[in-house]
Coordinates of C-alpha atoms in Angstrom, one line a residue:
M1 CA -40.4 29.1 11.7
G2 CA -39.3 26.1 13.7
T3 CA -35.9 26.1 15.4
A4 CA -32.8 24.6 13.7
L5 CA -29.5 23.4 14.9
R6 CA -27.0 24.3 12.2
I7 CA -24.9 21.3 11.0
G8 CA -22.6 21.0 8.0
A9 CA -24.3 20.6 4.6
L10 CA -23.2 17.1 3.8
G11 CA -22.0 17.3 0.3
L12 CA -24.6 19.6 -0.9
A13 CA -24.1 22.3 -3.4
A14 CA -23.2 25.8 -2.0
G15 CA -26.2 27.9 -0.8
A16 CA -28.3 25.1 0.7
V17 CA -28.5 25.4 4.5
V18 CA -29.2 22.0 6.1
G19 CA -29.9 21.5 9.7
C20 CA -31.6 19.3 12.2
A21 CA -35.2 20.3 13.0
D22 CA -34.5 20.5 16.7
G23 CA -32.1 22.4 19.0
D24 CA -31.6 25.9 20.3
A25 CA -30.4 28.0 17.4
A26 CA -32.3 31.0 16.2
A27 CA -35.2 30.5 13.8
S28 CA -34.5 31.2 10.1
D29 CA -35.7 34.5 8.7
G30 CA -36.1 33.0 5.2
P31 CA -38.2 30.3 3.7
T32 CA -38.0 26.9 5.5
V33 CA -38.4 23.5 4.2
V34 CA -38.5 20.7 6.8
V35 CA -37.8 17.1 5.5
T36 CA -38.4 13.9 7.4
T37 CA -35.4 11.6 6.4
S38 CA -31.7 12.3 5.9
I39 CA -31.9 10.9 2.4
L40 CA -34.7 13.1 1.4
G41 CA -33.0 16.0 3.1
D42 CA -29.9 15.7 0.9
I43 CA -32.1 15.4 -2.3
V44 CA -34.2 18.5 -1.3
G45 CA -31.0 20.4 -0.4
N46 CA -29.5 19.9 -3.8
V47 CA -32.8 20.9 -5.6
V48 CA -33.0 24.2 -3.7
A49 CA -29.2 25.0 -3.6
G50 CA -28.6 28.7 -3.9
A51 CA -32.3 29.6 -3.6
G52 CA -32.1 31.1 -0.1
V53 CA -33.9 28.1 1.5
D54 CA -33.3 26.8 5.0
V55 CA -33.6 23.0 4.8
Q56 CA -34.1 21.2 8.1
V57 CA -34.0 17.5 8.6
V58 CA -35.9 15.7 11.3
M59 CA -34.2 12.3 11.4
P60 CA -30.5 12.2 12.2
P61 CA -28.2 9.8 10.1
G62 CA -28.6 6.2 11.3
A63 CA -32.2 6.6 12.4
D64 CA -34.7 3.9 11.4
P65 CA -37.6 5.8 9.6
H66 CA -40.0 3.0 10.4
E67 CA -39.8 3.6 14.1
F68 CA -38.5 7.2 14.6
S69 CA -40.7 9.4 16.7
P70 CA -40.2 13.1 16.6
S71 CA -39.6 15.4 19.6
T72 CA -42.1 18.2 20.5
R73 CA -39.8 20.8 19.0
Q74 CA -39.5 18.7 15.8
V75 CA -43.3 18.5 15.5
E76 CA -43.4 22.3 16.0
A77 CA -40.8 22.8 13.2
M78 CA -42.7 20.6 10.8
S79 CA -46.0 22.4 11.6
E80 CA -44.5 25.8 11.0
A81 CA -42.5 25.0 7.9
D82 CA -43.3 26.7 4.6
L83 CA -43.2 23.2 3.1
L84 CA -43.0 19.7 4.7
V85 CA -41.4 17.1 2.6
V86 CA -42.1 13.4 3.4
N87 CA -41.4 10.1 1.7
G88 CA -45.0 9.0 1.9
A89 CA -46.5 5.6 1.0
D90 CA -46.7 5.0 4.8
F91 CA -42.9 4.9 5.1
E92 CA -42.6 7.1 8.2
Q93 CA -44.6 4.7 10.3
G94 CA -43.4 5.8 13.6
M95 CA -44.6 9.4 13.1
Q96 CA -47.5 8.9 10.6
H97 CA -50.1 10.0 13.0
V98 CA -48.1 13.2 13.6
L99 CA -47.7 13.8 9.9
D100 CA -51.5 13.3 9.4
R101 CA -52.2 15.8 12.1
I102 CA -49.8 18.4 10.7
E103 CA -51.3 18.1 7.2
E104 CA -54.8 18.5 8.7
H105 CA -53.4 21.6 10.5
G106 CA -52.9 23.1 7.1
T107 CA -49.1 22.8 6.6
R108 CA -48.3 22.3 2.9
T109 CA -46.9 18.8 2.4
F110 CA -45.1 17.2 -0.5
A111 CA -44.9 13.4 -0.5
L112 CA -42.2 12.1 -2.9
A113 CA -44.1 8.8 -3.4
D114 CA -47.1 10.5 -4.8
H115 CA -45.0 11.6 -7.8
V116 CA -43.4 8.4 -9.0
D117 CA -44.6 5.1 -10.5
L118 CA -44.9 2.8 -7.4
L119 CA -44.3 -0.9 -7.4
P120 CA -46.3 -3.3 -5.2
F121 CA -44.7 -5.5 -2.6
G122 CA -44.6 -9.1 -3.7
A123 CA -47.3 -11.2 -2.0
E124 CA -44.6 -13.7 -0.9
H125 CA -42.9 -11.0 1.1
R126 CA -46.0 -9.8 3.1
D127 CA -46.2 -10.8 6.7
E128 CA -49.7 -11.5 8.0
D129 CA -48.8 -10.7 11.6
E130 CA -47.4 -7.3 10.6
V131 CA -50.5 -6.6 8.6
E132 CA -52.7 -7.3 11.6
A133 CA -50.5 -5.3 14.0
H134 CA -50.3 -2.2 11.9
G135 CA -53.5 -2.3 10.0
H136 CA -52.1 -2.2 6.5
D137 CA -50.3 -4.5 4.0
H138 CA -47.9 -2.0 2.4
E139 CA -49.4 -2.6 -1.1
D140 CA -47.2 0.1 -2.3
D141 CA -43.4 -0.2 -1.8
P142 CA -42.3 3.2 -0.4
H143 CA -38.5 2.6 -0.9
V144 CA -38.5 4.6 -4.2
W145 CA -35.2 6.3 -3.8
T146 CA -33.3 3.0 -4.4
D147 CA -33.9 3.8 -8.1
P148 CA -32.4 7.2 -8.9
L149 CA -34.4 7.7 -12.1
R150 CA -37.6 7.6 -10.0
V151 CA -36.1 10.3 -7.8
A152 CA -35.4 12.3 -11.0
E153 CA -39.0 11.7 -12.1
A154 CA -40.3 13.4 -8.9
V155 CA -37.9 16.4 -9.1
P156 CA -40.2 18.6 -11.3
A157 CA -43.1 18.1 -9.0
L158 CA -40.8 19.1 -6.0
V159 CA -39.7 22.2 -7.9
D160 CA -43.4 23.1 -8.5
A161 CA -44.0 22.8 -4.7
V162 CA -41.0 24.9 -3.8
R163 CA -41.9 27.5 -6.4
E164 CA -45.1 28.4 -4.4
I165 CA -43.0 29.4 -1.3
E166 CA -42.8 33.1 -0.8
G167 CA -39.3 34.5 -1.0
V168 CA -37.7 31.5 -2.9
D169 CA -35.3 32.3 -5.8
V170 CA -37.2 30.4 -8.4
A171 CA -34.6 30.7 -11.1
A172 CA -32.0 29.3 -8.7
V173 CA -34.2 26.3 -7.9
E174 CA -34.8 25.6 -11.6
A175 CA -31.1 25.7 -12.3
A176 CA -30.2 23.6 -9.3
A177 CA -32.9 21.0 -10.2
T178 CA -31.7 20.7 -13.8
S179 CA -28.2 20.1 -12.6
Y180 CA -29.2 17.6 -10.0
V181 CA -31.4 15.6 -12.5
A182 CA -28.3 15.3 -14.7
A183 CA -26.4 14.0 -11.7
L184 CA -29.1 11.5 -11.0
Q185 CA -29.0 10.3 -14.6
Q186 CA -25.2 9.9 -14.4
L187 CA -25.6 8.1 -11.1
D188 CA -28.0 5.6 -12.8
A189 CA -25.4 5.0 -15.6
D190 CA -22.6 4.5 -13.0
I191 CA -24.6 2.0 -10.9
A192 CA -25.5 0.0 -14.0
A193 CA -21.9 -0.1 -15.1
T194 CA -20.8 -1.2 -11.6
L195 CA -23.4 -4.0 -11.4
A196 CA -22.6 -5.3 -14.9
A197 CA -19.7 -7.3 -13.4
I198 CA -22.3 -9.6 -11.7
P199 CA -23.0 -12.7 -13.8
E200 CA -26.6 -13.3 -14.7
E201 CA -26.9 -16.4 -12.5
D202 CA -25.6 -14.4 -9.4
R203 CA -27.8 -11.4 -9.8
V204 CA -29.9 -12.4 -6.8
L205 CA -30.5 -10.6 -3.5
V206 CA -31.3 -11.6 0.0
T207 CA -31.9 -8.5 2.1
N208 CA -32.7 -7.7 5.7
H209 CA -36.2 -6.5 4.8
E210 CA -38.1 -5.6 1.6
V211 CA -36.1 -2.5 0.8
F212 CA -34.5 -3.0 -2.7
G213 CA -37.5 -3.7 -4.9
Y214 CA -36.9 -0.7 -7.0
F215 CA -33.2 -1.2 -7.1
A216 CA -33.7 -4.7 -8.3
D217 CA -36.4 -3.7 -10.9
R218 CA -34.1 -1.0 -12.3
Y219 CA -30.9 -3.0 -12.5
D220 CA -32.1 -6.5 -13.5
L221 CA -31.7 -8.2 -10.1
E222 CA -34.0 -10.6 -8.3
V223 CA -34.9 -10.4 -4.6
V224 CA -35.3 -14.0 -3.7
G225 CA -36.0 -13.5 0.0
T226 CA -35.8 -11.1 3.0
V227 CA -34.8 -11.9 6.5
V228 CA -37.7 -9.8 7.9
P229 CA -40.6 -10.9 5.6
A230 CA -42.2 -7.5 5.4
G231 CA -41.6 -3.9 4.1
T232 CA -41.0 -2.7 7.6
T233 CA -38.3 -3.3 10.1
L234 CA -41.0 -3.5 12.8
A235 CA -41.8 -7.1 11.9
E236 CA -40.0 -10.2 13.4
P237 CA -39.3 -13.4 11.5
S238 CA -39.9 -16.8 13.1
S239 CA -37.2 -19.5 13.4
G240 CA -39.0 -21.4 10.8
A241 CA -39.0 -18.6 8.4
I242 CA -35.2 -18.3 8.8
E243 CA -34.8 -22.0 8.1
E244 CA -36.9 -21.8 5.0
L245 CA -35.0 -18.8 3.7
A246 CA -31.7 -20.7 4.4
E247 CA -32.9 -23.4 2.1
V248 CA -33.6 -20.8 -0.6
V249 CA -30.1 -19.4 0.0
E250 CA -28.6 -22.9 -0.4
E251 CA -30.7 -23.8 -3.4
R252 CA -30.0 -20.6 -5.4
G253 CA -26.3 -20.5 -4.5
V254 CA -26.7 -17.0 -2.9
R255 CA -23.3 -15.7 -2.0
A256 CA -24.2 -12.9 0.4
V257 CA -26.9 -11.6 2.7
F258 CA -27.3 -7.9 2.7
A259 CA -27.9 -6.4 6.2
E260 CA -28.6 -2.7 7.0
T261 CA -26.7 0.0 8.8
T262 CA -29.9 1.2 10.6
Q263 CA -30.5 -2.2 12.0
S264 CA -28.7 -5.0 14.0
S265 CA -27.2 -7.6 11.7
R266 CA -28.1 -10.3 14.2
L267 CA -30.9 -11.9 12.1
A268 CA -28.8 -11.7 8.9
E269 CA -25.9 -13.4 10.6
A270 CA -28.3 -16.0 12.0
L271 CA -29.5 -16.7 8.5
A272 CA -25.9 -17.0 7.1
D273 CA -25.0 -19.4 9.9
S274 CA -27.9 -21.6 9.1
V275 CA -26.6 -22.2 5.5
G276 CA -24.3 -25.2 5.0
R277 CA -21.5 -23.1 3.5
D278 CA -19.8 -19.7 3.8
V279 CA -22.2 -16.8 3.1
E280 CA -21.0 -13.3 3.5
V281 CA -23.0 -10.7 5.5
V282 CA -22.7 -7.2 4.0
E283 CA -24.1 -4.1 5.5
L284 CA -25.7 -1.6 3.1
Y285 CA -26.9 2.0 3.6
T286 CA -30.6 1.7 2.9
E287 CA -32.9 4.1 4.7
S288 CA -30.5 6.7 6.1
L289 CA -27.3 8.5 5.1
G290 CA -24.1 7.5 6.8
E291 CA -21.9 9.4 9.2
P292 CA -19.0 11.5 7.9
G293 CA -16.3 9.2 6.5
S294 CA -18.7 6.4 5.7
G295 CA -18.8 7.0 2.0
A296 CA -22.6 7.4 2.2
E297 CA -22.7 11.1 3.4
T298 CA -24.9 12.1 0.5
Y299 CA -27.6 10.3 -1.5
L300 CA -25.4 10.0 -4.6
D301 CA -22.5 8.6 -2.5
L302 CA -24.8 6.2 -0.7
M303 CA -26.1 4.7 -3.9
R304 CA -22.6 4.4 -5.4
T305 CA -21.3 2.8 -2.3
D306 CA -24.2 0.3 -2.1
A307 CA -23.7 -0.6 -5.7
E308 CA -20.0 -1.2 -5.2
L309 CA -20.7 -3.3 -2.1
V310 CA -23.3 -5.4 -3.9
A311 CA -21.0 -5.9 -6.9
G312 CA -18.1 -6.8 -4.6
A313 CA -20.1 -9.4 -2.9
L314 CA -21.8 -11.0 -5.9
A315 CA -19.3 -10.7 -8.7
P316 CA -16.6 -13.4 -9.1

């Protein structure tokens, strides 16, 4: 198995061991699941809680999954895992060539996006320069975790993948998964209740990049524009695009621009400054868990915190 540096299991149920897939600690003797992102690591850790599985996470909190590149030891850990869990739908752009090579090597891989109903990116949010640079147009939106019911939809398939790992306590996995699906359903209800305070005319979002499509679809919000006109943070908007979006913000009476903790808020602030009135810039946790004390240490906490921040910015 790959090496793992033990860190605290951030809010996970007892029995799930979560670590970073790098470092000098001794290799695990039991089954090992390596996960690319911190958000997925938390989800997987809850599903296998109490099952004797060592869950190792490649990306640390705060990392941008679009550009993260793994170390040699992390690549080794992913290659030697009993199961590698990725987001899929071309989300882990900075390491996609590595993931492709690992899968070709024969490592069993589970992609969350393969087990949910995907939404397409809107054509108005695709950036032709980004398409030319990276050779794809992100037809499918990979940010599926912003809808907790889609995560719940993928849990049975994840359980099936884990069930095939030798040495796993299958009964414990099934019990933990059932409990976690109930928690996801409760999360969905809580988010809907939090966002209910936003009037219909104010249920519009301007975000840093195209990350909240599923969130908006689930909770009856409308994404009217993104600062970075693409589904990746690797693109860069022109000054003209910022000016055009500022006009949309002014016309629609948008009250806040939502930036991201994994990215500089410089462009969001430039957009807000371009509008002829006060527009708040609010940072959300989008593609990574937060540090301890952030209120976004787990996936469930992250989603509740984001919902509260959105409602706080848009509700009267």
